[in-house]
């Protein structure tokens, strides 16, 4: 799960990483009280699950109560990349001498942790990576070895930070690595990592993604409460379906996670994009099928539906009966293409035969079915 900036800072603070004192608030009055409590000048910061808040007008310096009132009023309700601001973080303003970038994330192909450090911070790191890739010092860390002080120091020197802050940067980065590993994060990013005019190194922003699989080891209820979830995923999970929302136009239903993933691939191969991943499991009975169709039907992006079923223990005619009954219960807007194969596939297809129409096609192979579903999605 992704943390809001202030949650990321609370997470960092648990590991001794220096952050600014601040308060999370949800109204202008609370913002004023928070500013009085932390002391002027303060920075008023939108708390949304999106970057680039500064550019969008979601980060403002306030020197007095009038300015807090003005900025808090403007930022509450502000739309930042489709995220409406409901919470503000009011923190003591910092005097900045330099803005750096630091992060740890997982490099799955290298099977190692990847650390990135740059003196070109504050701006988007993707831009630095394209325009000035040499300005990013990278290290790959074997999780068994961990990050030693020696390696960390060499990394800091390679990044050519201000030599005066080497010790401070090494100390902070070692803590950030500990937070990333012991805190079970998949990403711990500080942009900007600042050097203050007093020479101290400090996290001015926080972007943290926690590994949901590690939730049982932690107290993450407060973090979980502020997650924005995909409405399609909420509805599917309530029905007990294994569903992941995607951005394409071909709705997908398959039995088995492996087959569902292959289905995404063939849809891609046929030139289309899947609207979702949906595994209905081995059974494929009418109740489950109706639930799956309902979830997909409610997704306005879906222009065609591809039902990809391989009969194993569940026989083809049982699957076909399930599909027919489900279709009688749910009024489906998009045309459907079915590929039914495996045990008793012929008996199943024979049952489907009288129900076939322009809106319900049957194809013998996965590729043909994918091609038909993609063609329909493009036509609609
Ligand atoms: P982002 O735009 O969502 O990445 O938000 P950040 O928290 O990174 O803030 C954006 C920029 O605002 C930073 O790069 C700083 O230049 C500036 N900023 C944020 N907090 C302060 C502060 O306390 N003092 C000063 N002088 N500038 C700040
Ligand atoms: Mn930032």
mmCIF file of C-alpha atoms in Angstrom, residues 176-338:
data_model
loop_
_atom_site.group_PDB
_atom_site.id
_atom_site.type_symbol
_atom_site.label_atom_id
_atom_site.label_comp_id
_atom_site.label_asym_id
_atom_site.label_seq_id
_atom_site.Cartn_x
_atom_site.Cartn_y
_atom_site.Cartn_z
ATOM 1 C CA UNK A 176 16.625 4.744 5.427
ATOM 2 C CA UNK A 177 17.897 1.301 4.441
ATOM 3 C CA UNK A 178 16.920 -0.080 7.850
ATOM 4 C CA UNK A 179 13.465 1.507 7.536
ATOM 5 C CA UNK A 180 13.084 0.014 4.055
ATOM 6 C CA UNK A 181 14.104 -3.503 5.119
ATOM 7 C CA UNK A 182 12.743 -3.786 8.669
ATOM 8 C CA UNK A 183 9.686 -1.721 7.846
ATOM 9 C CA UNK A 184 8.874 -4.076 4.934
ATOM 10 C CA UNK A 185 8.722 -1.340 2.288
ATOM 11 C CA UNK A 186 8.966 -1.957 -1.455
ATOM 12 C CA UNK A 187 9.889 1.687 -1.976
ATOM 13 C CA UNK A 188 11.307 4.307 0.384
ATOM 14 C CA UNK A 189 11.997 7.554 -1.470
ATOM 15 C CA UNK A 190 13.032 11.003 -0.224
ATOM 16 C CA UNK A 191 12.769 13.781 -2.805
ATOM 17 C CA UNK A 192 14.045 16.228 -1.816
ATOM 18 C CA UNK A 193 16.511 15.030 0.729
ATOM 19 C CA UNK A 194 17.701 18.426 1.887
ATOM 20 C CA UNK A 195 20.758 19.955 3.405
ATOM 21 C CA UNK A 196 19.539 22.745 5.659
ATOM 22 C CA UNK A 197 21.409 26.024 5.975
ATOM 23 C CA UNK A 198 22.613 24.761 9.371
ATOM 24 C CA UNK A 199 24.257 21.792 7.584
ATOM 25 C CA UNK A 200 21.842 19.089 8.807
ATOM 26 C CA UNK A 201 20.538 16.455 6.397
ATOM 27 C CA UNK A 202 16.771 16.018 6.532
ATOM 28 C CA UNK A 203 13.833 14.320 4.727
ATOM 29 C CA UNK A 204 11.576 17.054 3.295
ATOM 30 C CA UNK A 205 9.265 14.682 1.421
ATOM 31 C CA UNK A 206 8.412 10.983 1.828
ATOM 32 C CA UNK A 207 7.146 8.434 -0.644
ATOM 33 C CA UNK A 208 6.720 4.992 0.870
ATOM 34 C CA UNK A 209 5.084 1.856 -0.505
ATOM 35 C CA UNK A 210 4.655 -0.965 1.993
ATOM 36 C CA UNK A 211 4.568 -4.643 1.081
ATOM 37 C CA UNK A 212 0.977 -5.736 1.785
ATOM 38 C CA UNK A 213 2.146 -9.323 2.290
ATOM 39 C CA UNK A 214 3.975 -8.205 5.432
ATOM 40 C CA UNK A 215 0.925 -6.554 7.022
ATOM 41 C CA UNK A 216 0.579 -9.334 9.620
ATOM 42 C CA UNK A 217 3.944 -8.321 11.083
ATOM 43 C CA UNK A 218 2.984 -4.680 11.645
ATOM 44 C CA UNK A 219 0.408 -2.249 13.000
ATOM 45 C CA UNK A 220 -0.671 -0.713 9.711
ATOM 46 C CA UNK A 221 -4.392 -0.157 10.384
ATOM 47 C CA UNK A 222 -4.061 3.652 10.268
ATOM 48 C CA UNK A 223 -2.259 3.471 6.930
ATOM 49 C CA UNK A 224 -4.801 1.011 5.508
ATOM 50 C CA UNK A 225 -7.701 3.281 6.522
ATOM 51 C CA UNK A 226 -6.637 6.051 4.115
ATOM 52 C CA UNK A 227 -6.079 3.850 1.056
ATOM 53 C CA UNK A 228 -8.109 4.742 -2.011
ATOM 54 C CA UNK A 229 -9.260 1.532 -3.609
ATOM 55 C CA UNK A 230 -10.417 0.804 -7.136
ATOM 56 C CA UNK A 231 -14.251 0.588 -6.874
ATOM 57 C CA UNK A 232 -14.229 -2.364 -9.281
ATOM 58 C CA UNK A 233 -11.757 -4.211 -7.046
ATOM 59 C CA UNK A 234 -13.865 -3.488 -3.931
ATOM 60 C CA UNK A 235 -16.989 -4.945 -5.595
ATOM 61 C CA UNK A 236 -15.100 -8.002 -6.858
ATOM 62 C CA UNK A 237 -13.424 -8.728 -3.527
ATOM 63 C CA UNK A 238 -16.813 -8.532 -1.782
ATOM 64 C CA UNK A 239 -17.921 -11.334 -4.103
ATOM 65 C CA UNK A 240 -14.789 -13.309 -3.241
ATOM 66 C CA UNK A 241 -13.332 -12.978 -6.752
ATOM 67 C CA UNK A 242 -9.630 -12.699 -7.567
ATOM 68 C CA UNK A 243 -9.822 -9.456 -9.537
ATOM 69 C CA UNK A 244 -7.322 -6.779 -10.535
ATOM 70 C CA UNK A 245 -8.547 -3.723 -12.458
ATOM 71 C CA UNK A 246 -6.567 -2.754 -15.590
ATOM 72 C CA UNK A 247 -6.954 0.008 -18.185
ATOM 73 C CA UNK A 248 -7.961 -1.792 -21.403
ATOM 74 C CA UNK A 249 -11.355 -2.523 -22.995
ATOM 75 C CA UNK A 250 -11.549 -6.338 -23.107
ATOM 76 C CA UNK A 251 -13.117 -7.758 -19.932
ATOM 77 C CA UNK A 252 -11.632 -11.109 -18.979
ATOM 78 C CA UNK A 253 -12.968 -14.102 -17.068
ATOM 79 C CA UNK A 254 -10.827 -17.237 -16.772
ATOM 80 C CA UNK A 255 -10.699 -20.231 -14.455
ATOM 81 C CA UNK A 256 -7.310 -20.430 -12.801
ATOM 82 C CA UNK A 257 -4.739 -17.676 -12.242
ATOM 83 C CA UNK A 258 -2.312 -19.127 -14.806
ATOM 84 C CA UNK A 259 -4.971 -19.242 -17.505
ATOM 85 C CA UNK A 260 -6.097 -15.702 -16.605
ATOM 86 C CA UNK A 261 -2.530 -14.453 -17.056
ATOM 87 C CA UNK A 262 -2.178 -16.294 -20.377
ATOM 88 C CA UNK A 263 -5.459 -14.685 -21.401
ATOM 89 C CA UNK A 264 -3.990 -11.228 -20.797
ATOM 90 C CA UNK A 265 -1.068 -12.233 -23.016
ATOM 91 C CA UNK A 266 -3.185 -13.501 -25.917
ATOM 92 C CA UNK A 267 -5.409 -10.429 -25.796
ATOM 93 C CA UNK A 268 -2.235 -8.374 -26.065
ATOM 94 C CA UNK A 269 -0.947 -10.574 -28.864
ATOM 95 C CA UNK A 270 -4.230 -10.012 -30.723
ATOM 96 C CA UNK A 271 -3.625 -6.252 -30.491
ATOM 97 C CA UNK A 272 -5.953 -5.467 -27.594
ATOM 98 C CA UNK A 273 -5.721 -4.471 -23.936
ATOM 99 C CA UNK A 274 -7.398 -6.254 -21.041
ATOM 100 C CA UNK A 275 -9.759 -4.305 -18.763
ATOM 101 C CA UNK A 276 -9.011 -6.620 -15.858
ATOM 102 C CA UNK A 277 -7.561 -9.835 -14.517
ATOM 103 C CA UNK A 278 -10.287 -12.105 -13.112
ATOM 104 C CA UNK A 279 -9.810 -15.664 -11.906
ATOM 105 C CA UNK A 280 -13.052 -17.427 -10.963
ATOM 106 C CA UNK A 281 -11.198 -20.474 -9.662
ATOM 107 C CA UNK A 282 -11.747 -24.073 -10.653
ATOM 108 C CA UNK A 283 -15.509 -24.341 -10.120
ATOM 109 C CA UNK A 284 -17.060 -21.901 -12.579
ATOM 110 C CA UNK A 285 -20.604 -22.471 -11.315
ATOM 111 C CA UNK A 286 -23.531 -20.177 -12.202
ATOM 112 C CA UNK A 287 -23.286 -18.068 -9.022
ATOM 113 C CA UNK A 288 -19.600 -17.334 -9.450
ATOM 114 C CA UNK A 289 -19.969 -16.736 -13.196
ATOM 115 C CA UNK A 290 -22.931 -14.367 -12.651
ATOM 116 C CA UNK A 291 -20.929 -12.444 -10.025
ATOM 117 C CA UNK A 292 -17.941 -12.179 -12.348
ATOM 118 C CA UNK A 293 -20.087 -10.984 -15.272
ATOM 119 C CA UNK A 294 -21.767 -8.421 -13.014
ATOM 120 C CA UNK A 295 -18.432 -6.907 -11.953
ATOM 121 C CA UNK A 296 -17.192 -6.720 -15.537
ATOM 122 C CA UNK A 297 -20.519 -5.368 -16.813
ATOM 123 C CA UNK A 298 -20.321 -2.504 -14.284
ATOM 124 C CA UNK A 299 -16.981 -1.356 -15.722
ATOM 125 C CA UNK A 300 -17.788 1.360 -18.320
ATOM 126 C CA UNK A 301 -14.454 0.797 -20.094
ATOM 127 C CA UNK A 302 -15.401 -2.762 -21.083
ATOM 128 C CA UNK A 303 -16.348 -3.046 -24.787
ATOM 129 C CA UNK A 304 -16.235 -6.835 -25.130
ATOM 130 C CA UNK A 305 -15.917 -9.816 -22.788
ATOM 131 C CA UNK A 306 -13.692 -12.842 -23.244
ATOM 132 C CA UNK A 307 -14.646 -15.894 -21.157
ATOM 133 C CA UNK A 308 -11.756 -18.345 -21.270
ATOM 134 C CA UNK A 309 -12.503 -21.663 -19.551
ATOM 135 C CA UNK A 310 -10.509 -24.861 -19.505
ATOM 136 C CA UNK A 311 -12.518 -27.747 -18.046
ATOM 137 C CA UNK A 312 -10.472 -29.881 -15.669
ATOM 138 C CA UNK A 313 -12.193 -31.525 -12.749
ATOM 139 C CA UNK A 314 -15.160 -29.293 -13.593
ATOM 140 C CA UNK A 315 -16.648 -30.779 -16.763
ATOM 141 C CA UNK A 316 -17.463 -28.726 -19.863
ATOM 142 C CA UNK A 317 -21.221 -29.191 -19.657
ATOM 143 C CA UNK A 318 -21.271 -27.966 -16.037
ATOM 144 C CA UNK A 319 -19.386 -24.854 -17.090
ATOM 145 C CA UNK A 320 -21.729 -24.281 -20.042
ATOM 146 C CA UNK A 321 -24.791 -24.607 -17.783
ATOM 147 C CA UNK A 322 -23.229 -22.121 -15.391
ATOM 148 C CA UNK A 323 -22.604 -19.612 -18.170
ATOM 149 C CA UNK A 324 -26.120 -19.992 -19.612
ATOM 150 C CA UNK A 325 -27.759 -19.537 -16.226
ATOM 151 C CA UNK A 326 -25.544 -16.571 -15.377
ATOM 152 C CA UNK A 327 -26.459 -14.899 -18.677
ATOM 153 C CA UNK A 328 -30.147 -15.324 -17.869
ATOM 154 C CA UNK A 329 -29.587 -13.482 -14.576
ATOM 155 C CA UNK A 330 -27.338 -10.607 -15.604
ATOM 156 C CA UNK A 331 -28.176 -8.237 -18.450
ATOM 157 C CA UNK A 332 -24.812 -7.815 -20.185
ATOM 158 C CA UNK A 333 -24.113 -4.730 -22.287
ATOM 159 C CA UNK A 334 -20.956 -5.877 -24.118
ATOM 160 C CA UNK A 335 -20.714 -8.774 -26.606
ATOM 161 C CA UNK A 336 -19.199 -12.000 -25.234
ATOM 162 C CA UNK A 337 -16.758 -14.447 -26.799
ATOM 163 C CA UNK A 338 -16.392 -17.848 -25.126
#
